Coordinates of C-alpha atoms and ligand atoms in Angstrom, one line a residue:
X335 CA -115.7 -18.5 -10.4
X336 CA -119.3 -18.9 -11.4
X337 CA -120.3 -22.5 -12.4
X338 CA -121.2 -23.0 -16.2
X339 CA -124.8 -23.8 -17.3
X340 CA -123.6 -27.4 -18.0
X341 CA -122.3 -27.8 -14.1
X342 CA -125.6 -26.3 -12.9
X343 CA -127.8 -28.7 -15.1
X344 CA -125.7 -31.9 -13.9
X345 CA -125.9 -30.6 -10.3
X346 CA -129.6 -30.3 -10.8
X347 CA -129.9 -33.7 -12.3
X348 CA -127.9 -35.1 -9.1
X349 CA -130.1 -33.3 -6.7
X350 CA -132.9 -35.2 -8.3
X351 CA -131.5 -38.3 -8.3
X352 CA -130.5 -37.9 -4.7
X353 CA -134.0 -37.2 -3.6
X354 CA -135.6 -40.0 -5.9
X355 CA -133.5 -42.7 -4.5
X356 CA -133.0 -41.5 -0.7
X357 CA -129.6 -41.3 -1.4
X358 CA -126.7 -39.0 0.5
X359 CA -123.4 -37.8 -0.7
X360 CA -120.6 -37.7 1.7
X361 CA -117.8 -35.6 0.3
X362 CA -114.2 -35.1 1.4
X363 CA -112.9 -31.6 1.5
X364 CA -110.2 -32.6 -1.0
X365 CA -113.1 -32.8 -3.7
X366 CA -113.7 -30.2 -6.5
X367 CA -116.0 -27.3 -5.4
X368 CA -118.9 -28.5 -7.8
X369 CA -118.9 -31.7 -6.0
X370 CA -118.9 -30.1 -2.5
X371 CA -121.7 -27.9 -3.5
X372 CA -123.9 -31.2 -4.2
X373 CA -123.0 -33.0 -1.2
X374 CA -125.2 -33.4 2.0
X375 CA -122.1 -33.6 4.1
X376 CA -118.5 -32.2 3.5
X377 CA -115.9 -33.2 5.9
X378 CA -112.6 -34.8 7.2
X379 CA -112.4 -38.7 7.5
X380 CA -113.9 -38.7 10.9
X381 CA -116.9 -36.7 10.1
X382 CA -117.4 -38.7 6.8
X383 CA -117.1 -42.0 8.9
X384 CA -119.4 -40.9 11.7
X385 CA -122.2 -39.8 9.2
X386 CA -121.9 -43.0 7.1
X387 CA -122.4 -45.1 10.5
X388 CA -125.6 -43.0 11.4
X389 CA -127.1 -42.8 7.9
X390 CA -130.6 -43.9 7.2
X391 CA -130.6 -43.2 3.7
X392 CA -130.8 -46.2 1.3
X393 CA -127.7 -45.2 -0.8
X394 CA -124.5 -43.5 0.6
X395 CA -122.3 -42.2 -2.4
X396 CA -118.7 -41.5 -1.1
X397 CA -117.3 -38.6 -2.9
X398 CA -113.8 -39.5 -1.9
X399 CA -111.2 -42.4 -2.1
X400 CA -111.8 -46.2 -1.9
X401 CA -110.7 -46.6 1.9
X402 CA -113.7 -44.0 2.7
X403 CA -116.2 -46.0 0.8
X404 CA -115.3 -49.4 2.6
X405 CA -115.4 -47.5 5.9
X406 CA -118.8 -46.4 5.2
X407 CA -119.9 -50.0 4.2
X408 CA -118.1 -51.6 7.1
X409 CA -120.2 -49.1 9.5
X410 CA -123.3 -49.4 7.7
X411 CA -123.5 -52.8 5.7
X412 CA -127.1 -52.9 4.9
X413 CA -126.9 -49.6 2.8
X414 CA -125.6 -49.6 -0.7
X415 CA -122.3 -47.9 -0.8
X416 CA -121.4 -46.3 -4.1
X417 CA -117.9 -44.8 -5.2
X418 CA -118.1 -42.7 -8.7
X419 CA -114.7 -44.2 -9.6
X420 CA -113.6 -47.6 -8.1
X421 CA -109.8 -46.7 -9.1
X422 CA -109.7 -43.9 -6.7
X423 CA -107.1 -45.2 -4.2
X424 CA -104.8 -43.8 -1.9
X425 CA -101.0 -44.2 -1.9
X426 CA -101.0 -44.2 1.9
X427 CA -103.3 -47.2 1.9
X428 CA -101.5 -48.8 -1.0
X429 CA -98.3 -48.8 0.9
X430 CA -99.5 -51.3 3.6
X431 CA -100.1 -54.6 1.7
X432 CA -102.0 -56.8 4.2
X433 CA -99.6 -60.0 3.8
X434 CA -96.5 -57.9 4.8
X435 CA -98.5 -56.2 7.6
X436 CA -99.4 -59.4 9.1
X437 CA -95.7 -60.5 9.2
X438 CA -94.8 -57.1 10.6
X439 CA -97.2 -57.4 13.7
X440 CA -96.2 -61.0 14.3
X441 CA -92.8 -59.9 15.3
X442 CA -94.3 -57.7 18.1
X443 CA -96.3 -60.2 20.2
X444 CA -98.8 -58.3 22.6
X445 CA -98.2 -55.0 20.9
X446 CA -101.6 -53.1 20.6
X447 CA -102.1 -52.1 16.6
X448 CA -103.5 -48.8 16.0
X449 CA -104.1 -47.9 12.4
X450 CA -104.6 -44.8 10.5
X451 CA -108.1 -44.9 8.9
X452 CA -106.2 -44.3 5.3
X453 CA -105.9 -48.1 5.0
X454 CA -107.5 -51.0 3.4
X455 CA -110.4 -53.1 5.2
X456 CA -107.8 -56.0 5.9
X457 CA -105.6 -53.8 7.5
X458 CA -108.4 -52.5 9.7
X459 CA -109.3 -56.1 10.5
X460 CA -105.7 -56.6 12.0
X461 CA -106.1 -53.6 14.2
X462 CA -107.2 -52.9 17.8
X463 CA -108.3 -49.4 17.0
X464 CA -108.5 -47.2 14.1
X465 CA -107.6 -43.4 14.2
X466 CA -107.9 -40.2 12.0
X467 CA -105.9 -37.1 12.2
X468 CA -108.5 -35.7 14.0
X469 CA -108.5 -38.0 17.2
X470 CA -105.3 -39.7 16.7
X471 CA -103.4 -38.0 19.8
X472 CA -106.4 -39.0 21.8
X473 CA -106.4 -42.6 20.6
X474 CA -102.8 -43.2 21.3
X475 CA -103.0 -41.7 24.8
X476 CA -105.9 -43.8 25.8
X477 CA -104.1 -47.1 25.1
X478 CA -103.0 -48.7 28.4
X479 CA -99.9 -51.0 27.7
X480 CA -96.2 -51.6 28.7
X481 CA -95.6 -52.8 25.2
X482 CA -94.5 -50.6 22.2
X483 CA -97.5 -49.6 20.1
X484 CA -97.6 -50.4 16.4
X485 CA -98.7 -47.6 14.1
X486 CA -99.6 -47.8 10.3
X487 CA -99.6 -46.9 7.6
X488 CA -98.3 -43.2 7.8
X489 CA -94.8 -42.9 9.1
X490 CA -95.0 -39.1 9.4
X491 CA -98.2 -39.1 11.5
X492 CA -96.7 -41.7 13.5
X493 CA -93.5 -39.4 14.1
X494 CA -95.9 -36.7 15.2
X495 CA -97.7 -38.8 17.5
X496 CA -94.6 -40.0 19.1
X497 CA -93.6 -36.4 19.5
X498 CA -97.0 -35.5 20.9
X499 CA -97.7 -38.3 23.1
X500 CA -94.1 -39.4 24.2
X501 CA -95.2 -43.0 23.7
X502 CA -92.9 -45.9 22.6
X503 CA -94.3 -46.9 19.2
X504 CA -93.2 -48.9 16.0
X505 CA -94.0 -47.2 12.8
X506 CA -94.8 -48.7 9.3
X507 CA -93.0 -46.8 6.7
X508 CA -95.9 -45.7 4.6
X509 CA -96.6 -42.0 3.3
X510 CA -99.0 -39.8 1.3
X511 CA -97.7 -38.8 -2.2
X512 CA -99.5 -35.2 -1.9
X513 CA -98.3 -34.4 1.8
X514 CA -94.7 -35.6 1.0
X515 CA -94.3 -33.4 -1.9
X516 CA -94.3 -29.9 -0.1
X517 CA -91.0 -28.1 -0.9
X518 CA -89.5 -26.5 2.0
X519 CA -87.5 -24.2 0.0
X520 CA -90.6 -22.9 -2.0
X521 CA -92.6 -22.6 1.5
X522 CA -89.7 -20.3 2.8
X523 CA -89.6 -18.3 -0.4
X524 CA -93.2 -17.8 -0.2
X525 CA -93.2 -16.9 3.3
X526 CA -90.7 -14.2 2.6
X527 CA -93.4 -12.6 0.2
X528 CA -96.0 -12.9 3.0
X529 CA -94.1 -12.2 6.1
X530 CA -97.4 -11.8 8.1
X531 CA -98.8 -15.4 7.0
X532 CA -99.1 -18.1 9.3
X533 CA -98.0 -21.6 8.0
X534 CA -100.2 -24.3 8.8
X535 CA -99.9 -28.1 8.0
X536 CA -101.6 -31.6 7.9
X537 CA -99.8 -34.2 10.2
X538 CA -99.2 -36.4 7.0
X539 CA -96.4 -33.7 6.0
X540 CA -92.8 -34.4 6.7
X541 CA -91.2 -33.7 10.1
X542 CA -89.1 -30.7 8.5
X543 CA -92.4 -29.3 7.2
X544 CA -94.3 -29.7 10.6
X545 CA -91.4 -28.2 12.4
X546 CA -92.1 -24.6 10.9
X547 CA -96.0 -24.9 11.3
X548 CA -97.8 -22.5 13.8
X549 CA -100.7 -25.2 13.8
X550 CA -100.7 -29.0 12.8
X551 CA -104.1 -30.8 12.4
X552 CA -106.5 -32.6 10.3
X553 CA -108.5 -31.1 7.4
X554 CA -111.2 -29.9 9.7
X555 CA -108.8 -29.0 12.4
X556 CA -107.3 -26.7 10.1
X557 CA -110.4 -25.1 8.9
X558 CA -111.6 -24.6 12.6
X559 CA -108.1 -23.0 13.4
X560 CA -108.3 -20.3 10.6
X561 CA -111.8 -19.5 12.0
X562 CA -110.8 -19.1 15.7
X563 CA -107.5 -17.5 14.9
X564 CA -107.2 -13.8 14.8
X565 CA -104.3 -13.7 11.9
X566 CA -105.6 -12.6 8.5
X567 CA -103.2 -14.6 6.1
X568 CA -102.2 -18.4 6.0
X569 CA -100.2 -20.6 3.8
X570 CA -101.8 -23.9 4.0
X571 CA -100.1 -27.2 3.5
X572 CA -102.5 -29.9 2.4
X573 CA -104.5 -30.9 -0.6
X574 CA -105.7 -27.8 -2.3
X575 CA -109.2 -28.8 -2.3
X576 CA -109.6 -27.6 1.3
X577 CA -109.3 -23.9 0.2
X578 CA -112.7 -24.0 -1.2
X579 CA -114.5 -24.8 2.2
X580 CA -111.8 -22.9 4.2
X581 CA -112.6 -19.7 2.0
X582 CA -116.1 -20.0 2.4
X583 CA -115.7 -20.1 6.3
X584 CA -113.3 -17.1 6.3
X585 CA -114.1 -14.9 3.1
X586 CA -112.2 -11.8 4.5
X587 CA -108.9 -13.8 5.1
X588 CA -106.0 -14.7 2.6
X589 CA -105.5 -18.4 2.1
X590 CA -102.2 -19.5 0.1
X591 CA -101.8 -23.0 -0.9
X592 CA -98.3 -24.4 0.2
X593 CA -96.0 -25.1 -2.9
X594 CA -94.9 -28.5 -3.9
X595 CA -91.9 -29.6 -5.9
X596 CA -93.7 -29.5 -9.0
X597 CA -93.9 -26.2 -11.0
X598 CA -97.6 -26.8 -12.0
X599 CA -99.8 -23.8 -13.0
X600 CA -101.1 -23.2 -9.5
X601 CA -98.0 -24.5 -7.5
X602 CA -100.4 -26.1 -5.2
X603 CA -100.7 -29.8 -4.4
X604 CA -103.8 -31.9 -5.8
X605 CA -104.2 -35.7 -4.9
X606 CA -104.7 -37.5 -8.2
X607 CA -106.9 -40.0 -6.5
X608 CA -109.4 -37.8 -5.0
X609 CA -109.5 -35.9 -8.4
X610 CA -110.8 -38.9 -10.2
X611 CA -114.2 -38.0 -9.1
X612 CA -116.2 -35.8 -11.3
X613 CA -119.8 -34.3 -11.3
X614 CA -120.5 -36.6 -14.5
X615 CA -119.2 -39.8 -12.6
X616 CA -121.2 -38.7 -9.7
X617 CA -124.4 -38.3 -11.7
X618 CA -123.8 -41.8 -13.7
X619 CA -123.1 -43.6 -10.6
X620 CA -126.5 -42.3 -8.8
X621 CA -128.4 -43.1 -11.9
X622 CA -127.1 -46.6 -12.5
X623 CA -126.4 -47.3 -8.7
X624 CA -122.9 -48.8 -9.5
X625 CA -120.0 -49.0 -8.9
X626 CA -120.7 -50.4 -5.4
X627 CA -118.2 -51.2 -2.9
X628 CA -118.2 -54.5 -1.0
X629 CA -116.5 -55.7 2.2
X630 CA -116.2 -59.5 2.8
X631 CA -118.0 -60.6 5.8
X632 CA -115.2 -62.1 7.9
X633 CA -113.1 -58.9 7.2
X634 CA -116.0 -56.7 8.0
X635 CA -116.7 -58.6 11.2
X636 CA -113.2 -57.8 12.3
X637 CA -112.8 -54.3 10.8
X638 CA -116.1 -53.0 12.5
X639 CA -114.5 -53.5 16.1
X640 CA -111.4 -51.5 15.3
X641 CA -113.8 -48.9 13.9
X642 CA -116.3 -49.1 16.7
X643 CA -113.6 -48.6 19.2
X644 CA -112.6 -45.3 17.7
X645 CA -116.1 -43.9 17.2
X646 CA -116.9 -44.8 20.9
X647 CA -114.0 -42.6 21.9
X648 CA -115.0 -39.7 19.6
X649 CA -118.7 -39.3 20.6
Ligands
13P1549 P1 -108.3 -36.0 7.3 O1 -109.3 -35.2 6.3 O2 -109.1 -37.0 8.0 O3 -107.5 -34.9 7.8 O4 -107.4 -36.9 6.3 C1 -106.7 -36.1 5.1 C2 -106.4 -37.1 3.9 O5 -105.3 -37.2 3.4 C3 -107.7 -37.9 3.5 O6 -107.0 -38.7 2.5
SF4_1550 FE1 -104.3 -40.8 0.0 FE2 -102.8 -38.7 0.3 FE3 -104.9 -38.6 -1.5 FE4 -105.5 -38.6 1.1 S1 -104.2 -37.2 -0.2 S2 -106.5 -39.8 -0.5 S3 -103.7 -39.7 2.1 S4 -103.0 -40.0 -1.4

């Protein structure tokens, strides 16, 4: 669909503001197409963190959710980090309150703590190493211990990691509202209509969904897979925003969003937090240089060690 005249005007204004203020926009694949179009980088959580760490821009605007902006601030504290809507949270991050997690890890003395990047700065500060869905298997395999590995907050990713690595892991019971909402019955019905389609899924999905997947990976992993794979049709189980970049990469292939329990118009899954961002909020945030995201120094000092431990493995 062609962008409207209004959309083009706001996009131009955002580009001018970026240039004037030496700002960059880091956008997640789940953002709307018009936000992805004005972004300097569109990527998964790992790519966003890597770019945030290396950026020399004066202002980093995170078109994503709160934990992504916090991560950017932790990795590059002298930059101004902006998030267009401060209420863009994450059900997964919210499912792991710091006080409860502190008690949880106390029960397993000596166990290494690995946390998925979708968590608060306080949780990262209690971790030995952070991971994303792109590098989680590698991070778990790199840990040398005879104790069980504590993993939080995503129980579905945790179960997938146990299956992939065979490691002894203790899992926090958190989940993502988007990836827990895929309907196996509707997916199987859809597959009956498209018998040639391969089913691919994000590891935040539940085990019974992952069991029927031909490929499991991060958002970037899923895009790379459809690029290199020789099939022509895919049912894609992750947030529907990914389809914009994916379709750009494989314009000749048919991409079908996996259906969720809700009977919404497109029968696809959207993250209500990611979708709080808009082009208008992005423009206002660049113009006013607010809302800014801050991380308290003592938390930052600890959280950066866990993030650096991940980034050192990934480069
Ligand atoms: P990745 O893009 O790193 O796979 O993460 C998916 C997600 O749910 C981000 O909130
Ligand atoms: Fe959080 Fe899920 Fe939304 Fe990602 S898709 S931001 S994990 S609620």
